[in-house]
Tab-separated table of N, CA and C in Angstrom:
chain	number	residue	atom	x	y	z
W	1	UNK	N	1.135	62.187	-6.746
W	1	UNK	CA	0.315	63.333	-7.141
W	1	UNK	C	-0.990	62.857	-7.760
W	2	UNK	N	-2.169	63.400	-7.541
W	2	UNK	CA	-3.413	63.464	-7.885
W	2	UNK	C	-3.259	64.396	-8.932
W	3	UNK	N	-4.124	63.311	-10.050
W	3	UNK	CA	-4.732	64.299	-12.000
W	3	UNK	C	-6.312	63.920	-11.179
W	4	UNK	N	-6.989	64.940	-12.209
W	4	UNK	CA	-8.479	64.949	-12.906
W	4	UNK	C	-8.648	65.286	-14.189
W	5	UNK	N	-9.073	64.093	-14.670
W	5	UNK	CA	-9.789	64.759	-15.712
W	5	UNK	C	-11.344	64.522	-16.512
W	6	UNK	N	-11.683	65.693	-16.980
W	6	UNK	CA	-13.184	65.865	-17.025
W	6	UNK	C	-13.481	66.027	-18.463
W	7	UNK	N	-14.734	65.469	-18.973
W	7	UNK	CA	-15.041	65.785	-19.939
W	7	UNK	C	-16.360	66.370	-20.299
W	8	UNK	N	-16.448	67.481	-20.972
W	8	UNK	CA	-18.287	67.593	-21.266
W	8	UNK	C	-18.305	67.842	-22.589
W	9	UNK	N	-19.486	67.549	-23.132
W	9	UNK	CA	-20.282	68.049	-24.844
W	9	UNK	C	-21.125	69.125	-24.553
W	10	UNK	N	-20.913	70.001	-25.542
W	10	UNK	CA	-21.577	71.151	-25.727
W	10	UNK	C	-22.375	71.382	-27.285
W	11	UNK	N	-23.293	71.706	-27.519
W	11	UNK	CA	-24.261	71.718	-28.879
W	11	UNK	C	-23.503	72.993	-29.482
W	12	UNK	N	-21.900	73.224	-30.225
W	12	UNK	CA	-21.425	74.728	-30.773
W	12	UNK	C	-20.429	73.668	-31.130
W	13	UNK	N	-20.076	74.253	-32.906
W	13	UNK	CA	-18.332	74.297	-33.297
W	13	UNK	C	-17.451	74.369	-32.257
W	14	UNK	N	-16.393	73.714	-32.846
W	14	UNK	CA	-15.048	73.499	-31.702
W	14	UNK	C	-14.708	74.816	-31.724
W	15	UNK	N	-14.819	75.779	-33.198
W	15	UNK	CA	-13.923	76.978	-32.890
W	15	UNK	C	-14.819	78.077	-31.940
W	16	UNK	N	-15.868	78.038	-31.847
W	16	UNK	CA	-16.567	78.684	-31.316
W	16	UNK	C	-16.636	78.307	-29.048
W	17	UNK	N	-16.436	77.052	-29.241
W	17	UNK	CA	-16.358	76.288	-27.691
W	17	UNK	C	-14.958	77.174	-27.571
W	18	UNK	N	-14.143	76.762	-28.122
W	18	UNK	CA	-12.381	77.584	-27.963
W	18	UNK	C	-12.476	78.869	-28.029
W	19	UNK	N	-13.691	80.035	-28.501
W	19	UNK	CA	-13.981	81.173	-27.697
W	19	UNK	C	-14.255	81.513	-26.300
W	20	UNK	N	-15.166	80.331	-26.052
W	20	UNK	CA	-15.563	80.573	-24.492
W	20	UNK	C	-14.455	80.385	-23.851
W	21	UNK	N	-13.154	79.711	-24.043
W	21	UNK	CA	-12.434	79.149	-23.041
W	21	UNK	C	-11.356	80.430	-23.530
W	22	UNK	N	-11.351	81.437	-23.843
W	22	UNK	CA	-9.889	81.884	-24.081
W	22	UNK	C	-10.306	83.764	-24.213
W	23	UNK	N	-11.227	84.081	-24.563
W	23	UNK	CA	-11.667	85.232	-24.718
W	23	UNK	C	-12.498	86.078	-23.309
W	24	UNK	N	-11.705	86.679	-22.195
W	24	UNK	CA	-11.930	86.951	-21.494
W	24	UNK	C	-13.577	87.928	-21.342
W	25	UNK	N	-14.204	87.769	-22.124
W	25	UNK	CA	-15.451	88.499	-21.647
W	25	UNK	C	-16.209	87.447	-21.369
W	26	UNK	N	-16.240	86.045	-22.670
W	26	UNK	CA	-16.622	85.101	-22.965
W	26	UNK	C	-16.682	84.311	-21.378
W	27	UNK	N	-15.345	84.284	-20.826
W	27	UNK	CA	-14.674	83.564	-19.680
W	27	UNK	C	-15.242	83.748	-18.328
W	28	UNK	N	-15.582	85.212	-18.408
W	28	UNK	CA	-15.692	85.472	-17.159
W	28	UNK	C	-17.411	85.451	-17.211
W	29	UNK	N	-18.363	84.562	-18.207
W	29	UNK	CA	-19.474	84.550	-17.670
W	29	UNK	C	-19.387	82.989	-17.375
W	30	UNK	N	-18.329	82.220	-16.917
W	30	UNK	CA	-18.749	80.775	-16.847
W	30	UNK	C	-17.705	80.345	-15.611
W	31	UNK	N	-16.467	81.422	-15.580
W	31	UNK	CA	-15.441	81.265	-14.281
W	31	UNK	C	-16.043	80.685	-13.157
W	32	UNK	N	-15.680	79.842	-12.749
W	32	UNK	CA	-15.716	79.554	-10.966
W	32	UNK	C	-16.955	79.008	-10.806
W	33	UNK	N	-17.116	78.268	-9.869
W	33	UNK	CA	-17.983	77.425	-9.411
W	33	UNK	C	-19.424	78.154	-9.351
W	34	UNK	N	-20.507	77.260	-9.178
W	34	UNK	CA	-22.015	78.441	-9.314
W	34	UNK	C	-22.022	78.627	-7.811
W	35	UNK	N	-22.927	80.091	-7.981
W	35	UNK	CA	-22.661	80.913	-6.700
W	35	UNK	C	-21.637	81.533	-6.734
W	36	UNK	N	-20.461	81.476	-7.025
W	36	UNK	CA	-19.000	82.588	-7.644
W	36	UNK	C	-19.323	83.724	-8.348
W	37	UNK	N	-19.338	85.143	-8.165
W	37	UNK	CA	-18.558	85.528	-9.475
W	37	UNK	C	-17.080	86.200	-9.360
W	38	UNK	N	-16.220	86.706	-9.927
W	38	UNK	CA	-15.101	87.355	-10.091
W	38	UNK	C	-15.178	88.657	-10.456
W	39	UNK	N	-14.917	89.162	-9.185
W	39	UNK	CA	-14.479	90.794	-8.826
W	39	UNK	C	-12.999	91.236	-8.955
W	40	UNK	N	-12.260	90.313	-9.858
W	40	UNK	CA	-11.122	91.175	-9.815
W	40	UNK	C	-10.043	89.694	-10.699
W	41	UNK	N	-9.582	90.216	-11.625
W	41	UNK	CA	-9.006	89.438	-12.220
W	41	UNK	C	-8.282	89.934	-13.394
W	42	UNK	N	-7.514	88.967	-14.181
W	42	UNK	CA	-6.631	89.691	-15.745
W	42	UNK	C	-6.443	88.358	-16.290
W	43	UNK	N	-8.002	87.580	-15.933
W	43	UNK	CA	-7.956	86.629	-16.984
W	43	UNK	C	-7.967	86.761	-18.863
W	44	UNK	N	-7.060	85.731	-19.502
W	44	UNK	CA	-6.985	86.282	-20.822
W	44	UNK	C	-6.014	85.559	-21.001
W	45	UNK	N	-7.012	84.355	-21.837
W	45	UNK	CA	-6.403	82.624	-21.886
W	45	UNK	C	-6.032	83.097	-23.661
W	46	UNK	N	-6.498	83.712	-24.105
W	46	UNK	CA	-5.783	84.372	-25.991
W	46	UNK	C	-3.825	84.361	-26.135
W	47	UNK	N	-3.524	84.479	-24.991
W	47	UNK	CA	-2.085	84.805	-24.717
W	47	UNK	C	-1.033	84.161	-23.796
W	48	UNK	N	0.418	84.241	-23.929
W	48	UNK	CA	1.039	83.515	-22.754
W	48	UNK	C	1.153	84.953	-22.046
W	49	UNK	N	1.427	84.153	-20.319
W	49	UNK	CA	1.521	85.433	-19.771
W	49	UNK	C	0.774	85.141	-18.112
W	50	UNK	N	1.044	85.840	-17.701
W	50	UNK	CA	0.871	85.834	-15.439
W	50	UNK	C	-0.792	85.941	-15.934
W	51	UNK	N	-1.450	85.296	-14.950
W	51	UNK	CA	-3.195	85.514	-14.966
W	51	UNK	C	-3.280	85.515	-13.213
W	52	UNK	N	-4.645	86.303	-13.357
W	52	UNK	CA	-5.290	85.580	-12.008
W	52	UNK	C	-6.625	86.330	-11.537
W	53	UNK	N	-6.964	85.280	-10.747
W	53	UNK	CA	-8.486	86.015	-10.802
W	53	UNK	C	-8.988	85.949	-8.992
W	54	UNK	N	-9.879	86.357	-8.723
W	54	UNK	CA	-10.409	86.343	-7.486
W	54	UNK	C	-11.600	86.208	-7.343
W	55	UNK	N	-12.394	84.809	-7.194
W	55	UNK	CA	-13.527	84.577	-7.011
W	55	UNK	C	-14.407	84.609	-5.516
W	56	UNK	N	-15.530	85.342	-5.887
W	56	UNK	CA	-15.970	85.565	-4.648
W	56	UNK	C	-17.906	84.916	-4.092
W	57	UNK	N	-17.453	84.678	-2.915
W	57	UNK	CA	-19.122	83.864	-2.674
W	57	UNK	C	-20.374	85.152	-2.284
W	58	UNK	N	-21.507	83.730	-2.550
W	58	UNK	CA	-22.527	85.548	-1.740
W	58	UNK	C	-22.150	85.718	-0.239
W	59	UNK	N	-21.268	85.016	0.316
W	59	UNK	CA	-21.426	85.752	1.977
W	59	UNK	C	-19.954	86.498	1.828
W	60	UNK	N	-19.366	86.978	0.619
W	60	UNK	CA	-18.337	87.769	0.506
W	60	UNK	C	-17.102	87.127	0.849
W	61	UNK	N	-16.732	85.667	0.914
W	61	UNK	CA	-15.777	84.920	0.873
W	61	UNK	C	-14.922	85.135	-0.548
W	62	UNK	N	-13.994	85.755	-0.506
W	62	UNK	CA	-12.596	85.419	-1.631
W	62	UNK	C	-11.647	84.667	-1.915
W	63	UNK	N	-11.448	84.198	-2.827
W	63	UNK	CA	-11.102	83.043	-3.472
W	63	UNK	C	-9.927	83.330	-4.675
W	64	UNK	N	-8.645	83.279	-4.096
W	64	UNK	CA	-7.521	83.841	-5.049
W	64	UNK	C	-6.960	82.666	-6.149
W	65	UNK	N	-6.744	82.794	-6.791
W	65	UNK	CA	-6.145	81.768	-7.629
W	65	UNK	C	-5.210	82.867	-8.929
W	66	UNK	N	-4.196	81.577	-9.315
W	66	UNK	CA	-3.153	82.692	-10.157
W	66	UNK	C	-2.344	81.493	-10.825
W	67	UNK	N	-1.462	82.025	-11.564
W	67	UNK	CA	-0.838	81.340	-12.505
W	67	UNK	C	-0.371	81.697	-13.997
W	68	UNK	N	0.205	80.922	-14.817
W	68	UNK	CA	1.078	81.903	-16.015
W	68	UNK	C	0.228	80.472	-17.104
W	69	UNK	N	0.259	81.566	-18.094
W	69	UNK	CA	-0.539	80.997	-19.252
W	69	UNK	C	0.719	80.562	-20.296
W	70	UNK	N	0.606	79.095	-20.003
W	70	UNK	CA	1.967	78.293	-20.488
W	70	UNK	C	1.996	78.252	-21.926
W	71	UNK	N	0.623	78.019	-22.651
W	71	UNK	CA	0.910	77.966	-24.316
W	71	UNK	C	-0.716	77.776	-24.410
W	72	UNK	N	-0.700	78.672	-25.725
W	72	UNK	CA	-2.599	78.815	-26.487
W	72	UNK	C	-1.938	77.953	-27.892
W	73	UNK	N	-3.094	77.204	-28.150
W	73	UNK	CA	-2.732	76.475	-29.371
W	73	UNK	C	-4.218	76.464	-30.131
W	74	UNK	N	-4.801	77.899	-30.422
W	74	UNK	CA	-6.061	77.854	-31.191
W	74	UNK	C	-6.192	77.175	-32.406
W	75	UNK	N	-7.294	76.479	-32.523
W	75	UNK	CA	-8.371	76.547	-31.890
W	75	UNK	C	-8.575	75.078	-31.307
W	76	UNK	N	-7.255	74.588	-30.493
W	76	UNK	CA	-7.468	73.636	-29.759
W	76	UNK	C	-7.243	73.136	-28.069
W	77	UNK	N	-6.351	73.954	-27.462
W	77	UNK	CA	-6.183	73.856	-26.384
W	77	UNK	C	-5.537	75.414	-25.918
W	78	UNK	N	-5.423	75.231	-24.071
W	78	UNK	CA	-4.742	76.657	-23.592
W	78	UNK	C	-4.375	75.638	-22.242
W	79	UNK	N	-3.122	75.929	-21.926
W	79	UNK	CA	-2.587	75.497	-20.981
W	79	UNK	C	-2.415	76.497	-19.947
W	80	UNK	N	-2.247	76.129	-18.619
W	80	UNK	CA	-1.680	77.195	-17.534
W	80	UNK	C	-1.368	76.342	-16.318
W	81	UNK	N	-0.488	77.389	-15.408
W	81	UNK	CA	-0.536	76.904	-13.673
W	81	UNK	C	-1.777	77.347	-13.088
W	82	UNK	N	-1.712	76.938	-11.818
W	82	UNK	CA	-2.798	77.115	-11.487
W	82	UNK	C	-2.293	76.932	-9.621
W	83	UNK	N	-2.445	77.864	-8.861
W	83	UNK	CA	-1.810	77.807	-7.307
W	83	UNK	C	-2.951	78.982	-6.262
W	84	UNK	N	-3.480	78.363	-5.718
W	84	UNK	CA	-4.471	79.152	-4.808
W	84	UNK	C	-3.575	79.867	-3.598
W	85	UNK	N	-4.453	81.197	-3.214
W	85	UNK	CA	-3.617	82.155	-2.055
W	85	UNK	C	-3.830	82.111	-1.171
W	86	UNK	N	-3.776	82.357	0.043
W	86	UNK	CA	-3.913	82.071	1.023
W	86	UNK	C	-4.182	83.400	1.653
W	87	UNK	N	-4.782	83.545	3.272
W	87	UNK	CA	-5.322	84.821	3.833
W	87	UNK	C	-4.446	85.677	3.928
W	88	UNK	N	-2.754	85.584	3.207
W	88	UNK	CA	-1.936	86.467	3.228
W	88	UNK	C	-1.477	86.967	2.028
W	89	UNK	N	-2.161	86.272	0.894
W	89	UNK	CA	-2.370	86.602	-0.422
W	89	UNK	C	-0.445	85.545	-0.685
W	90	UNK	N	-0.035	84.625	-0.230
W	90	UNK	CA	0.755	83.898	0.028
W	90	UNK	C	0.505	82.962	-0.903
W	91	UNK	N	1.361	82.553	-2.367
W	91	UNK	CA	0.452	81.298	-3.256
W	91	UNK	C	1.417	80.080	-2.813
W	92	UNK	N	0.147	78.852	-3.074
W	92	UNK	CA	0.309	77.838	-2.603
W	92	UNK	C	0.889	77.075	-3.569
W	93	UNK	N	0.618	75.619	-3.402
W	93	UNK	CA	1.186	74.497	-4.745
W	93	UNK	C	0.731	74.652	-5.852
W	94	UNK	N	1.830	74.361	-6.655
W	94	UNK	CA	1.171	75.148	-8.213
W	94	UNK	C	0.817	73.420	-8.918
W	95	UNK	N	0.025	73.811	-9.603
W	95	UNK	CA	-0.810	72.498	-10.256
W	95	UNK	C	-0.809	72.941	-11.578
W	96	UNK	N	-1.072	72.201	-12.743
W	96	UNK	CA	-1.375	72.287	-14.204
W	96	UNK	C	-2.319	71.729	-14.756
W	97	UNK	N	-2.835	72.617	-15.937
W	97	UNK	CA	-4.197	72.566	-16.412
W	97	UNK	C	-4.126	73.054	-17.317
W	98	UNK	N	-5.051	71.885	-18.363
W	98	UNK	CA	-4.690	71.819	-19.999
W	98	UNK	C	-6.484	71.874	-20.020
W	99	UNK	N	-7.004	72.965	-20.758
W	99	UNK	CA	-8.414	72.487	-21.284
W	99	UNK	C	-8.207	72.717	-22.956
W	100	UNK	N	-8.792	71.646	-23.563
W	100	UNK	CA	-8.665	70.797	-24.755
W	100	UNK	C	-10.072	70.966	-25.506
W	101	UNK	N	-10.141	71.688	-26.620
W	101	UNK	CA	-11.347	71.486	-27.254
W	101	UNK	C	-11.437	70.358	-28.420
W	102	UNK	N	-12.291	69.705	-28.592
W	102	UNK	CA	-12.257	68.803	-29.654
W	102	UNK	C	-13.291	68.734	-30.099
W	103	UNK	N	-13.688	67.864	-31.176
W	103	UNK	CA	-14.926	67.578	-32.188
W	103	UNK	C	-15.813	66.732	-31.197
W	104	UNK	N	-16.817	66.916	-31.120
W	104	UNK	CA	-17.968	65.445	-31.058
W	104	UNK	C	-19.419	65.651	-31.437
W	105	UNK	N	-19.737	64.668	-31.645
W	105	UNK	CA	-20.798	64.027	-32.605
W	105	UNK	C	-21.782	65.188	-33.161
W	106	UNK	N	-22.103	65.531	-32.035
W	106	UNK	CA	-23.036	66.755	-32.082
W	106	UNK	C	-22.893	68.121	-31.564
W	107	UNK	N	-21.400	68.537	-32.002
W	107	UNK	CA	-20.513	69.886	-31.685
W	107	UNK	C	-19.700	69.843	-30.921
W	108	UNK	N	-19.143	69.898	-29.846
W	108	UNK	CA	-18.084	69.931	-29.367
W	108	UNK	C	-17.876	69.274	-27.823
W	109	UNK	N	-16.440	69.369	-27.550
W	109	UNK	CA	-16.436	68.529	-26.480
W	109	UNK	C	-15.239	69.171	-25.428
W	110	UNK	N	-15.682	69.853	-24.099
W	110	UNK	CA	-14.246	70.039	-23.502
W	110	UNK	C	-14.000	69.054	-22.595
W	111	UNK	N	-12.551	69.518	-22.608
W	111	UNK	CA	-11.846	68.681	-21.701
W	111	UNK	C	-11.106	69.028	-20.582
W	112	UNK	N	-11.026	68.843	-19.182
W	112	UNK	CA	-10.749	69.635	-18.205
W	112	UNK	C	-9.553	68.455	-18.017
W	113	UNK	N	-8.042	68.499	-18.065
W	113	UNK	CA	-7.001	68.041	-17.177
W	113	UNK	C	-6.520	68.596	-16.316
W	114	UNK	N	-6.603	68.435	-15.251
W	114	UNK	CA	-5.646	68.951	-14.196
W	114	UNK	C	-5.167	68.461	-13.541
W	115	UNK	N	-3.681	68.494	-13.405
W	115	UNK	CA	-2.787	67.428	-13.039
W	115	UNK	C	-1.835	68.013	-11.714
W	116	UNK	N	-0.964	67.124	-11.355
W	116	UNK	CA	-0.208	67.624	-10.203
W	116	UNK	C	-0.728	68.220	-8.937
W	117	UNK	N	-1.972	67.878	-8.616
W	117	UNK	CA	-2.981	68.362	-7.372
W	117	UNK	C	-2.771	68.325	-5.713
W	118	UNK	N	-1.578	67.269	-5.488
W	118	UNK	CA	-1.505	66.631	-4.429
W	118	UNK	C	-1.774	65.673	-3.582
W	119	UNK	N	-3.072	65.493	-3.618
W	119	UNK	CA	-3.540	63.988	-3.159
W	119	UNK	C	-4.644	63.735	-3.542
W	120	UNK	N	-5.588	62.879	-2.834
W	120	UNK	CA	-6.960	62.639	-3.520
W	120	UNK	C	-8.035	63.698	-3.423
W	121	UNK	N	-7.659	64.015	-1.978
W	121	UNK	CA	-8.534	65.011	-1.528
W	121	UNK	C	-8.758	66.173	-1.898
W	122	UNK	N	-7.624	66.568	-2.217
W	122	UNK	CA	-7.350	68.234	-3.138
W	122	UNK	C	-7.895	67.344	-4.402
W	123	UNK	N	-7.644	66.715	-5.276
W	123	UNK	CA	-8.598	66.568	-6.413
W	123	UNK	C	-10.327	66.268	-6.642
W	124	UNK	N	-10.559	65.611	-4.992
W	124	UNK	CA	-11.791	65.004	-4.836
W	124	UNK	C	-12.366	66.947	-5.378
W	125	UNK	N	-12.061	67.814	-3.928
W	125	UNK	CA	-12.218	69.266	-4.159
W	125	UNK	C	-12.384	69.573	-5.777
W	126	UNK	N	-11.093	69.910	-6.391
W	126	UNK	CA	-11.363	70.955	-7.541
W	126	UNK	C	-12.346	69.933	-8.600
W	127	UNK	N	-12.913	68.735	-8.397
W	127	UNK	CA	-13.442	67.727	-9.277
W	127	UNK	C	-14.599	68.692	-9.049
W	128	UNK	N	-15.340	68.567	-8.081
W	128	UNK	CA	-16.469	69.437	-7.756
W	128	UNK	C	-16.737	70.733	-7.803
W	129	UNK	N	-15.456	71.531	-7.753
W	129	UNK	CA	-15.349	72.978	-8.000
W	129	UNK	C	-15.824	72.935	-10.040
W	130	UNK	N	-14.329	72.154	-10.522
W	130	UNK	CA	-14.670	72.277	-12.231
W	130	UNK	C	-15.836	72.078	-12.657
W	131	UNK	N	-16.479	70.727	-11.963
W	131	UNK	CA	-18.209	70.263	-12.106
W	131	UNK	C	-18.490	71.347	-12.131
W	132	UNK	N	-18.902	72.265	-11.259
W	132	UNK	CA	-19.929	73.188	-11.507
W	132	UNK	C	-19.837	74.392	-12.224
W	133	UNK	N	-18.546	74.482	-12.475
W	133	UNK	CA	-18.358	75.281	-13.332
W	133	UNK	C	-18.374	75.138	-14.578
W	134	UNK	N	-18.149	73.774	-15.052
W	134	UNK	CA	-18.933	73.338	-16.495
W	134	UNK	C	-20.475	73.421	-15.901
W	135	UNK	N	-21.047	73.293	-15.373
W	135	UNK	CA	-22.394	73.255	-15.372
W	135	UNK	C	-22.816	75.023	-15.441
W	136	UNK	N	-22.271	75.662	-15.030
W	136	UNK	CA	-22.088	77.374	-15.486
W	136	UNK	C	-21.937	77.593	-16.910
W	137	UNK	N	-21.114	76.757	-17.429
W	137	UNK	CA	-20.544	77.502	-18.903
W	137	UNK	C	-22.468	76.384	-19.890
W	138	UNK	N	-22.401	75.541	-19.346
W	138	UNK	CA	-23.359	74.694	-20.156
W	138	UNK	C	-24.692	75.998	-19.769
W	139	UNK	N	-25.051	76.477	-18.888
W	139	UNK	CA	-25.932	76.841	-18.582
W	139	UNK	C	-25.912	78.737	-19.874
W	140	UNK	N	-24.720	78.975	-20.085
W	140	UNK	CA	-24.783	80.049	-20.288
W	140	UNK	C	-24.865	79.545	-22.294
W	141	UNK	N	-24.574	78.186	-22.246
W	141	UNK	CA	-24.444	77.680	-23.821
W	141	UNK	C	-25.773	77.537	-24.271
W	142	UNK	N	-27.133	77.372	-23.094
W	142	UNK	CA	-28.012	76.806	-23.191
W	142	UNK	C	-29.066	77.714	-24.236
């Protein structure tokens, strides 16, 4: 099995970074890769519990993803599954994903694990999907 894991610094308190990642209004301005947004979802990383969201491109491509929110440990981490759908709304291999807030130097620091992926290639993928979606949440920190 293929892990990733990612790290970025952000200029905000840890408790304040651990808003963006768990407070669904917060969430859904940084979700999904750039060029994404999400038309349909019950994201709401505050809680354990079934999530899922549906990200969509500008040529109207949808993008299912789902999973159960395994444990919130404010104001430091939120765990979940994580299993994409298929054109029959059919979910696929379920994977896990821990994002981790911590201290650094000059405010804070997340951390993207995601583990159990399948091979290189499915990780090469969501490496580049998470990239830009930290580059979303940095952009909205800016």
């Amino acid at each position: 099995m293929a892990d990733l894991k990612l790290e970025r610094a952000y200029p905000l308190a840890p408790d304040d970074l651990y808003a963006w990642i768990s407070t669904p209004n917060k969430l859904l301005q940084w979700w999904g890769p750039e060029g994404m947004h999400v038309p349909e979802h019950n994201l709401d990383f505050s809680r354990t519990g079934p999530w899922y969201s549906v990200m969509q491109n500008g040529e109207g491509q949808r993008f299912k993803v789902s999973g159960h929110v395994t444990h919130v440990d404010p104001p430091k981490s939120v765990g979940f599954t994580w299993g994409w759908h298929d054109d029959q709304d059919q979910r696929g291999a379920e994977s896990h994903v821990m994002l981790v807030v911590e201290a650094a130097e000059e405010g804070a620091k997340l951390i993207i694990d995601h583990r159990e992926l399948g091979d290189d290639e499915i990780a090469a993928n969501h490496t580049k999907g998470w990239t830009s979606t930290l580059n979303k949440l940095a952009a909205q920190l800016a």
